[in-house]
CSV table of N, CA and C in Angstrom, one decimal:
chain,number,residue,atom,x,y,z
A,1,UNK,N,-75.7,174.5,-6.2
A,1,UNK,CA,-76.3,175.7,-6.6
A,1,UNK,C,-77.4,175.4,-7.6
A,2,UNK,N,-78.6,176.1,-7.6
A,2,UNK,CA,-79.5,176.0,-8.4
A,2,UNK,C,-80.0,177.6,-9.5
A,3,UNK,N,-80.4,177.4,-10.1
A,3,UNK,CA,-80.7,178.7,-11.3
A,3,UNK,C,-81.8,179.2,-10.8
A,4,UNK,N,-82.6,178.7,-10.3
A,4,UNK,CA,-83.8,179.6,-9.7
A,4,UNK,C,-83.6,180.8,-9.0
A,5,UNK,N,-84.4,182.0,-9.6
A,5,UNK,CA,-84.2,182.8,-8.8
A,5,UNK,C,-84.8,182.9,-7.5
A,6,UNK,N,-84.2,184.2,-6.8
A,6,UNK,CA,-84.9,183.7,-5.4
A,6,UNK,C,-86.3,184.1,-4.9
A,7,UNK,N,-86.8,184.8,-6.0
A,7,UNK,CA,-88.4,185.2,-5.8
A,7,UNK,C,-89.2,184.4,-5.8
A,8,UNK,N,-88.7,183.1,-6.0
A,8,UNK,CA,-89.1,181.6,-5.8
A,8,UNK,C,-90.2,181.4,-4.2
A,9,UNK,N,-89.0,182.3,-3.2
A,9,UNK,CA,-88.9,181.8,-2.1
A,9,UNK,C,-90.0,182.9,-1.6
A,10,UNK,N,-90.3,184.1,-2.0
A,10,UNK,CA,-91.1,185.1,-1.6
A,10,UNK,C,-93.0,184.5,-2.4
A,11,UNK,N,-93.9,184.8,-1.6
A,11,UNK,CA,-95.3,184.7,-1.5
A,11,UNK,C,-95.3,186.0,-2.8
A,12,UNK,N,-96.6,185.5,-3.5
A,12,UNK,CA,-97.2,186.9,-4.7
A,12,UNK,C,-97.7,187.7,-3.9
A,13,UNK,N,-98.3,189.0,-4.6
A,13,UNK,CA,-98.9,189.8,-4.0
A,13,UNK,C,-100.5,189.4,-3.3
A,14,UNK,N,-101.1,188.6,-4.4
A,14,UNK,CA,-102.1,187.9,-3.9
A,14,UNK,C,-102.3,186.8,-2.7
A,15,UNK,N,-100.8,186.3,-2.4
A,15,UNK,CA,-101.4,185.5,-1.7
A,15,UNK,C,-100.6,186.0,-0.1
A,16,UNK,N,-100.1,186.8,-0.1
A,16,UNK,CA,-100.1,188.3,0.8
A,16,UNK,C,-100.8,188.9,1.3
A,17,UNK,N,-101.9,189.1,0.3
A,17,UNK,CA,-103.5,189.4,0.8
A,17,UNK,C,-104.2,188.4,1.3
A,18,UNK,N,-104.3,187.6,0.7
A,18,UNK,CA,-104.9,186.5,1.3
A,18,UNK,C,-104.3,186.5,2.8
A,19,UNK,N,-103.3,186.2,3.1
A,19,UNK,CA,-102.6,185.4,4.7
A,19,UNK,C,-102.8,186.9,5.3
A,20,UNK,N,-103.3,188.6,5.0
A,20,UNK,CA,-103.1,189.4,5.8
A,20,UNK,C,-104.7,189.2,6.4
A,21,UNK,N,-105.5,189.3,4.6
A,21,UNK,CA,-106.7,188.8,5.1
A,21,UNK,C,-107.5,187.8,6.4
A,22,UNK,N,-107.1,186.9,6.8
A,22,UNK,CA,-107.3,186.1,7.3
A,22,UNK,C,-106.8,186.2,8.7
A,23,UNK,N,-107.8,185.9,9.3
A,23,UNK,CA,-107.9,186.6,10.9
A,23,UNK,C,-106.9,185.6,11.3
A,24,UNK,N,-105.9,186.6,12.5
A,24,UNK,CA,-104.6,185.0,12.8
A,24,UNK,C,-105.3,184.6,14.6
A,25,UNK,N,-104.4,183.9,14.7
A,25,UNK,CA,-104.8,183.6,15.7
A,25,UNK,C,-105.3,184.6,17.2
A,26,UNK,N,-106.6,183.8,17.9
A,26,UNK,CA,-107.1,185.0,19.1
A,26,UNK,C,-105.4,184.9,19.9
A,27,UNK,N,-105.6,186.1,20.6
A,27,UNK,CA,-104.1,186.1,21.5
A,27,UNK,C,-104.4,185.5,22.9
A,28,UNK,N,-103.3,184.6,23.3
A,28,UNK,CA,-103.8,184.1,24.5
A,28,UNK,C,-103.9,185.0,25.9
A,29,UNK,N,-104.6,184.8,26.5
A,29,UNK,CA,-104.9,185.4,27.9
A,29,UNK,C,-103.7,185.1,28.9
A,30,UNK,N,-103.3,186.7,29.2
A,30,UNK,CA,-102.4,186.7,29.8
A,30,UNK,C,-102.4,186.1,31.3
A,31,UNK,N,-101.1,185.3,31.6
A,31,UNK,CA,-101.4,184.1,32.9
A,31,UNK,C,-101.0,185.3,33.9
A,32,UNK,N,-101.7,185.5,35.1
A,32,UNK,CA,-101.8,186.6,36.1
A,32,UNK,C,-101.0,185.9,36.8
A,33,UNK,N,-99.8,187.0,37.2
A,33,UNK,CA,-98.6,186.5,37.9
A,33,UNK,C,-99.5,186.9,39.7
A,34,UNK,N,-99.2,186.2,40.4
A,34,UNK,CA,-99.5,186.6,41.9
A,34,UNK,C,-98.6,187.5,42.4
A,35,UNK,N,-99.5,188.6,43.0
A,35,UNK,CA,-98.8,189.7,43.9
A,35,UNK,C,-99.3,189.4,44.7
A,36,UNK,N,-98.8,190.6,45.5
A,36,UNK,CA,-98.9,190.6,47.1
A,36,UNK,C,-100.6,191.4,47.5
A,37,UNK,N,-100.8,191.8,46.9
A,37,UNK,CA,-102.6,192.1,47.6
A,37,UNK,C,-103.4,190.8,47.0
A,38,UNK,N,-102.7,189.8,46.6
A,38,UNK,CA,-103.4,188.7,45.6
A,38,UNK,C,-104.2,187.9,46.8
A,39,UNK,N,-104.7,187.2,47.4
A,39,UNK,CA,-105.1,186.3,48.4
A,39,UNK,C,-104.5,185.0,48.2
A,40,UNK,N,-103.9,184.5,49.1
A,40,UNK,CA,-103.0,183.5,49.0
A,40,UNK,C,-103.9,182.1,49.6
A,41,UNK,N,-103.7,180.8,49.0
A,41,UNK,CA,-104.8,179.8,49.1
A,41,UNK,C,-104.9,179.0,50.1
A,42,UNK,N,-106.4,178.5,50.6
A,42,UNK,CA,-106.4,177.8,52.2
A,42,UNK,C,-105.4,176.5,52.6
A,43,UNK,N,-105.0,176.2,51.3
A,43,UNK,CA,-103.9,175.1,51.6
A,43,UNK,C,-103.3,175.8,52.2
A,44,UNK,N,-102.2,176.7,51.9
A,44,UNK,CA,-100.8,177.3,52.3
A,44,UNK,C,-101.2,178.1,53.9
A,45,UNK,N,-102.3,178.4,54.1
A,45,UNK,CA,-102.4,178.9,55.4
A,45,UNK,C,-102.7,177.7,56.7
A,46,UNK,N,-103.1,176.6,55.8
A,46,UNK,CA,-103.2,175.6,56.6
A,46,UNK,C,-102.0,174.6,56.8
A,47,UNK,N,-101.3,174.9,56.0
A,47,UNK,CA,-99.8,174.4,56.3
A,47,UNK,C,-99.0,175.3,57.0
A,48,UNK,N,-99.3,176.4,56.9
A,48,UNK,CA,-98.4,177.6,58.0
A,48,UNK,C,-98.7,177.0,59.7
A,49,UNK,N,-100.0,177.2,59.5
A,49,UNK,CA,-100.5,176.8,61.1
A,49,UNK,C,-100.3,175.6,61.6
A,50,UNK,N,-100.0,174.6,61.0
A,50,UNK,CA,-100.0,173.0,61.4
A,50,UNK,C,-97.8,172.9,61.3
A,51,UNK,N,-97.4,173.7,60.8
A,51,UNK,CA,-96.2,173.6,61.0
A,51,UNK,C,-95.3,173.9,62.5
A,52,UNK,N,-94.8,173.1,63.0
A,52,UNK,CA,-94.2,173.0,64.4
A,52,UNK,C,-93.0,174.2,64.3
A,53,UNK,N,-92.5,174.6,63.6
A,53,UNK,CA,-91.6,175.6,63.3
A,53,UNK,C,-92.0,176.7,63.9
A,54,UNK,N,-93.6,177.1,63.0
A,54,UNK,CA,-94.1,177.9,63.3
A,54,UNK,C,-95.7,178.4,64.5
A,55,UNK,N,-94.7,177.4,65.2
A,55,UNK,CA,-95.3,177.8,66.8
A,55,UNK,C,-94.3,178.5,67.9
A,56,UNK,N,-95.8,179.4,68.1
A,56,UNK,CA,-95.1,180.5,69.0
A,56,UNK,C,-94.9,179.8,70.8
A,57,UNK,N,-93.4,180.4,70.9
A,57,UNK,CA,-92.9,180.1,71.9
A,57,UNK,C,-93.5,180.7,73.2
A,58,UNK,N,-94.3,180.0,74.2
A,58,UNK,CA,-94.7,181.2,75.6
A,58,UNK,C,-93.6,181.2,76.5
A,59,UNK,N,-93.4,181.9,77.5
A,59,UNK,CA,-92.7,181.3,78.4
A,59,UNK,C,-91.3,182.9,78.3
A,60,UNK,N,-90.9,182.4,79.1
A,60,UNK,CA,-89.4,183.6,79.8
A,60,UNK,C,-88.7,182.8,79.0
A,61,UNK,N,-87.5,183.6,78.1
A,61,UNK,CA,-86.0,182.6,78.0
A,61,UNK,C,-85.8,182.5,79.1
A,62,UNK,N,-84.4,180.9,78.7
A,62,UNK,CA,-84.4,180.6,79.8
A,62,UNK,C,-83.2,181.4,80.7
A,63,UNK,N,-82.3,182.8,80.4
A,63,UNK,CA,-81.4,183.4,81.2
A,63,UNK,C,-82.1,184.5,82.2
A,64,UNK,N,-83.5,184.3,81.6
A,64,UNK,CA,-84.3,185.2,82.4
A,64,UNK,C,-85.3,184.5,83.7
A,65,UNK,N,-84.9,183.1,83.6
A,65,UNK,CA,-85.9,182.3,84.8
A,65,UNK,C,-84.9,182.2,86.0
A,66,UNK,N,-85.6,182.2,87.1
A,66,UNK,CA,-85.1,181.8,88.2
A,66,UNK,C,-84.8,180.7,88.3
A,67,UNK,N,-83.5,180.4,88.9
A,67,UNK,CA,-83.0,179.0,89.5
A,67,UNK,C,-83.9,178.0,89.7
A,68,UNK,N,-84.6,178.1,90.7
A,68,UNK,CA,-86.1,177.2,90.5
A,68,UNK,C,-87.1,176.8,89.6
A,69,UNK,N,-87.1,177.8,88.9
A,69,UNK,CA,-87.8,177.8,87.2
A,69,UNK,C,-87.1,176.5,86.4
A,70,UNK,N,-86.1,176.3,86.5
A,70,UNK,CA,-85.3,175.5,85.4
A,70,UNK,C,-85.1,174.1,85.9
A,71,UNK,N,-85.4,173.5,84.9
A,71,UNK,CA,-85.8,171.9,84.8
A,71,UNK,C,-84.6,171.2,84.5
A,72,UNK,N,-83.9,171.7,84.2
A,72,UNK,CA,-82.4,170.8,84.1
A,72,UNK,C,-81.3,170.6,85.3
A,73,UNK,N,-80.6,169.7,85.5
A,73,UNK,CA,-80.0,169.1,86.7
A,73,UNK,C,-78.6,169.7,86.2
A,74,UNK,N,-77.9,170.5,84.8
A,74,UNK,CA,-77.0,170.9,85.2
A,74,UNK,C,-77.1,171.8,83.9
A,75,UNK,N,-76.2,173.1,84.3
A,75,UNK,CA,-76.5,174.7,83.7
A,75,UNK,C,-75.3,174.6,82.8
A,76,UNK,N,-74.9,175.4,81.8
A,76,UNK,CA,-74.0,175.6,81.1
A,76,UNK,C,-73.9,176.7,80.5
A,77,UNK,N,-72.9,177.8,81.1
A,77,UNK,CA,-73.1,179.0,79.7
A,77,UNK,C,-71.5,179.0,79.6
A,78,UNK,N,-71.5,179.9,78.3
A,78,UNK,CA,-70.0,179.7,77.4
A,78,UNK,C,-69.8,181.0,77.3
A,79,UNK,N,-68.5,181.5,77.2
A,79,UNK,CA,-68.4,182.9,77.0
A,79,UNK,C,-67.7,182.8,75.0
A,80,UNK,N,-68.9,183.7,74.6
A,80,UNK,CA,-68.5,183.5,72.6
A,80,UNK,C,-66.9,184.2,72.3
A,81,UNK,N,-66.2,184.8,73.1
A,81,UNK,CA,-65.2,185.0,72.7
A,81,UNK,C,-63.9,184.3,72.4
A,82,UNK,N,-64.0,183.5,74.4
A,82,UNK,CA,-62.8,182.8,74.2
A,82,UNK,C,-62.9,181.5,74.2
A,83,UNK,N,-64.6,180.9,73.9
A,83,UNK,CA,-65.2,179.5,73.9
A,83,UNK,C,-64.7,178.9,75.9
A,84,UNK,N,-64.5,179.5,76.5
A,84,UNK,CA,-64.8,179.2,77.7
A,84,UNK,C,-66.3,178.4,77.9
A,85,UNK,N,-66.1,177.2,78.6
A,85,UNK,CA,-67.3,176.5,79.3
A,85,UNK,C,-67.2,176.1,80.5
A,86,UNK,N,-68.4,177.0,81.1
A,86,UNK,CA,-68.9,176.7,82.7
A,86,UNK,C,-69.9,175.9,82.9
A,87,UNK,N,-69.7,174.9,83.8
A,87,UNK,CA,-70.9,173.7,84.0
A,87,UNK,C,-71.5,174.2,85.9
A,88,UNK,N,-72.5,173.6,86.0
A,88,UNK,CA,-72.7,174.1,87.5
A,88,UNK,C,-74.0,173.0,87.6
A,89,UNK,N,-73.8,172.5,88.5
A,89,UNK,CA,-74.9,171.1,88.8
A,89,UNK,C,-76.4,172.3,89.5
A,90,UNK,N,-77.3,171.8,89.2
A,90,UNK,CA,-78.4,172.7,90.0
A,90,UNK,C,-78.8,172.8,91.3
A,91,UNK,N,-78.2,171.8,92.0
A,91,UNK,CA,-78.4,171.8,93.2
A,91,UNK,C,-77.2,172.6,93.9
A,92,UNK,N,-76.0,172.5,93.4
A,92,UNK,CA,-74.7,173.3,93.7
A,92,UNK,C,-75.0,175.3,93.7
A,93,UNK,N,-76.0,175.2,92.0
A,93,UNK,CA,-76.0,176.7,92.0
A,93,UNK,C,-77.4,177.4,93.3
A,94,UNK,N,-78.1,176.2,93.5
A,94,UNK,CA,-79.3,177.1,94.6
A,94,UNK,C,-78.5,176.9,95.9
A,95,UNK,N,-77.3,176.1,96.4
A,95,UNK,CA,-77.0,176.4,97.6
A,95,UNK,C,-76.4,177.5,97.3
A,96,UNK,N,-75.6,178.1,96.3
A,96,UNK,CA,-74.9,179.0,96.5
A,96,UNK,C,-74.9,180.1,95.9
A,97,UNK,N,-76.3,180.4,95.3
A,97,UNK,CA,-76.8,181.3,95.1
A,97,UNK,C,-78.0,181.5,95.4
A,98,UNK,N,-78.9,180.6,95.8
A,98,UNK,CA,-80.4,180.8,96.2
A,98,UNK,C,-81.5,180.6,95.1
A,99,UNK,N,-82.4,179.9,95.6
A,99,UNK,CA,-83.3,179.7,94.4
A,99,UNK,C,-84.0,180.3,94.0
A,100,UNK,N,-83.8,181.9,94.3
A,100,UNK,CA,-84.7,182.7,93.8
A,100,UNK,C,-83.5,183.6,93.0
A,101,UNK,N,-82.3,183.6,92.5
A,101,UNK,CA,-81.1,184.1,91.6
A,101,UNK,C,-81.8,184.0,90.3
A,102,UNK,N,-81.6,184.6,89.0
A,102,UNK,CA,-81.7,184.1,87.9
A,102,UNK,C,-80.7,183.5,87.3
A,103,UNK,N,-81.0,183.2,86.4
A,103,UNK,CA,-80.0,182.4,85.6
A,103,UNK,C,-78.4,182.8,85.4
A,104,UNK,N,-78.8,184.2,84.4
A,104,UNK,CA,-78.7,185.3,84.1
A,104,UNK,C,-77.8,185.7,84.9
A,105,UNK,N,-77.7,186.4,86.2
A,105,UNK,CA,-76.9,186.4,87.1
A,105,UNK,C,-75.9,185.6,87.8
A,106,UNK,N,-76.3,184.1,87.9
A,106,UNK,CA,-75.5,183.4,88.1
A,106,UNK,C,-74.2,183.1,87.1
A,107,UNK,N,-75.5,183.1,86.2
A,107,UNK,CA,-74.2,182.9,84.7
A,107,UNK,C,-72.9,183.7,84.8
A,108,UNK,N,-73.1,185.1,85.1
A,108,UNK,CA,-72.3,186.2,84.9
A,108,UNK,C,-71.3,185.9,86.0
A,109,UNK,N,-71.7,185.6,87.0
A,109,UNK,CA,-71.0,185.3,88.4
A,109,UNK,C,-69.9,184.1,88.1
A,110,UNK,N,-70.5,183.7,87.2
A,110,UNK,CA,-68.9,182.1,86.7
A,110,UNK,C,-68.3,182.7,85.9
A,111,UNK,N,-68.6,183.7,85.1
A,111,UNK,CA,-67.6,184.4,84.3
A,111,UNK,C,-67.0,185.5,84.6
A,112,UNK,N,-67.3,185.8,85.7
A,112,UNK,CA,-66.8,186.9,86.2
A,112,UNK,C,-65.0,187.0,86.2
A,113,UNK,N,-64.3,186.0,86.3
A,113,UNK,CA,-63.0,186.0,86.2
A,113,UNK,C,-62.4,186.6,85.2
A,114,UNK,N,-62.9,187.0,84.4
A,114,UNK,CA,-62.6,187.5,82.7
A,114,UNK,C,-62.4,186.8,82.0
A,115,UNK,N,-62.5,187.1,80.7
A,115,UNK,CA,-62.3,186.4,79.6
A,115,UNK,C,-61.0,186.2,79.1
A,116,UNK,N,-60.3,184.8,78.7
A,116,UNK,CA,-58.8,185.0,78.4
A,116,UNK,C,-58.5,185.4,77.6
A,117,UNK,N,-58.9,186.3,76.7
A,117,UNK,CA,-58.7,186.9,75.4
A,117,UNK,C,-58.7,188.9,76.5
A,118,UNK,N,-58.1,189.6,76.6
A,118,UNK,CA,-58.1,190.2,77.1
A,118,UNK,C,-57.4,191.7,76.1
A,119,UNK,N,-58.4,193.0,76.1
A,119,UNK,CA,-57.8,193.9,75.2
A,119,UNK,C,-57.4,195.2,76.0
A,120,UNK,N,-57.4,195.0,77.0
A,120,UNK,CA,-57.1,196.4,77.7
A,120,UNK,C,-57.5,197.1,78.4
A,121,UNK,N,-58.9,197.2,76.9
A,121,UNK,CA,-60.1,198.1,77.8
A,121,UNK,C,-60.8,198.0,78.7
A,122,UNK,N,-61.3,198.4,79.9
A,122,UNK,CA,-62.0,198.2,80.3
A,122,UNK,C,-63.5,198.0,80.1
A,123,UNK,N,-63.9,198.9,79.3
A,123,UNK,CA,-65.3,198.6,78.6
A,123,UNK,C,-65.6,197.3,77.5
A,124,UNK,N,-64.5,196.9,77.1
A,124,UNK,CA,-64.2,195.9,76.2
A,124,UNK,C,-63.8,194.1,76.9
A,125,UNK,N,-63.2,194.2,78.1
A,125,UNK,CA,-62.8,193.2,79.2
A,125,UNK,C,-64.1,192.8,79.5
A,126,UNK,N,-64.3,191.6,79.4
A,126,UNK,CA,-65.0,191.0,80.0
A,126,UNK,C,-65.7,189.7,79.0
A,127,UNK,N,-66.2,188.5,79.9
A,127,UNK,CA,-67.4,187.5,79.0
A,127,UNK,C,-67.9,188.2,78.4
A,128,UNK,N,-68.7,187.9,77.0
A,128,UNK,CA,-69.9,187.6,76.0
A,128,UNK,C,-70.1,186.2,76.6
A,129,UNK,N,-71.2,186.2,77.4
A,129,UNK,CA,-72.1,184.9,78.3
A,129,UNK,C,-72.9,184.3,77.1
A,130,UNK,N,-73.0,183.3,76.8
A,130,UNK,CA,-74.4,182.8,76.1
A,130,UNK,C,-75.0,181.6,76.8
A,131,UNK,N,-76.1,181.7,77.0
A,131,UNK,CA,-76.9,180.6,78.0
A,131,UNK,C,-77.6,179.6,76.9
A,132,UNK,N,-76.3,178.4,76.9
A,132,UNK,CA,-77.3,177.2,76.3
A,132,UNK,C,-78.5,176.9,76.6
A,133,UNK,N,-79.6,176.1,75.9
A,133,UNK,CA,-80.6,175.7,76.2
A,133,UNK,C,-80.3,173.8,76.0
A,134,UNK,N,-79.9,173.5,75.7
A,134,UNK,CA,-79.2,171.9,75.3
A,134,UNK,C,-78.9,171.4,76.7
């Protein structure tokens, strides 16, 4: 503990004036956050386009090509409910469906048995098909 009192610790009136006096510092410039009408930089547009991600796909999926269309030597669709897998070699599915069938239809035609998971309904019975691409 010390005897000093604590006005010790407080500035005079004069030199109060002084420090109001005295220009404080300029205020810094505010950093401009980027929005959306902002224009975004030739790097980043040049990495958009050069990115393989974002290349647009041409072409029919493949549940929508015909038998003939498709480049793979053997088909596979799964039904997502009961994880059922149907395989069909491609030469098997154009004898027996024709090379001008889609995919799509053929698919349905292997699942046509129903799905083992079975609820009654009739609107509800049946595959959920999904046509690998792998």
């Amino acid at each position: 503990m010390s005897d000093r009192p604590a006005s010790w610790r407080m500035p005079t009136p004069e030199q109060m004036e002084k420090l109001a006096s005295r220009p404080s510092r300029p205020p810094e410039p505010p950093i401009p956050t980027p929005g959306p009408a902002d224009d975004l930089p030739e790097a980043y547009w040049d990495s958009i386009v050069r990115d393989p991600r974002g290349q647009i796909r041409t072409g029919v999926p493949i549940q929508q090509r015909r038998l003939s269309e498709i480049p793979r030597h053997v088909l596979r669709v799964t039904c997502r409910r009961c994880d059922r897998i149907v395989e069909i070699q491609m030469v098997d599915a154009v004898r027996l469906y024709g090379a001008h069938a889609t995919w799509k239809d053929v698919g349905m035609k292997l699942l046509d048995d129903g799905c083992r998971e079975r609820t009654g309904r009739l609107e509800e019975d049946g595959s959920w098909p999904s046509f690998e691409t792998t």
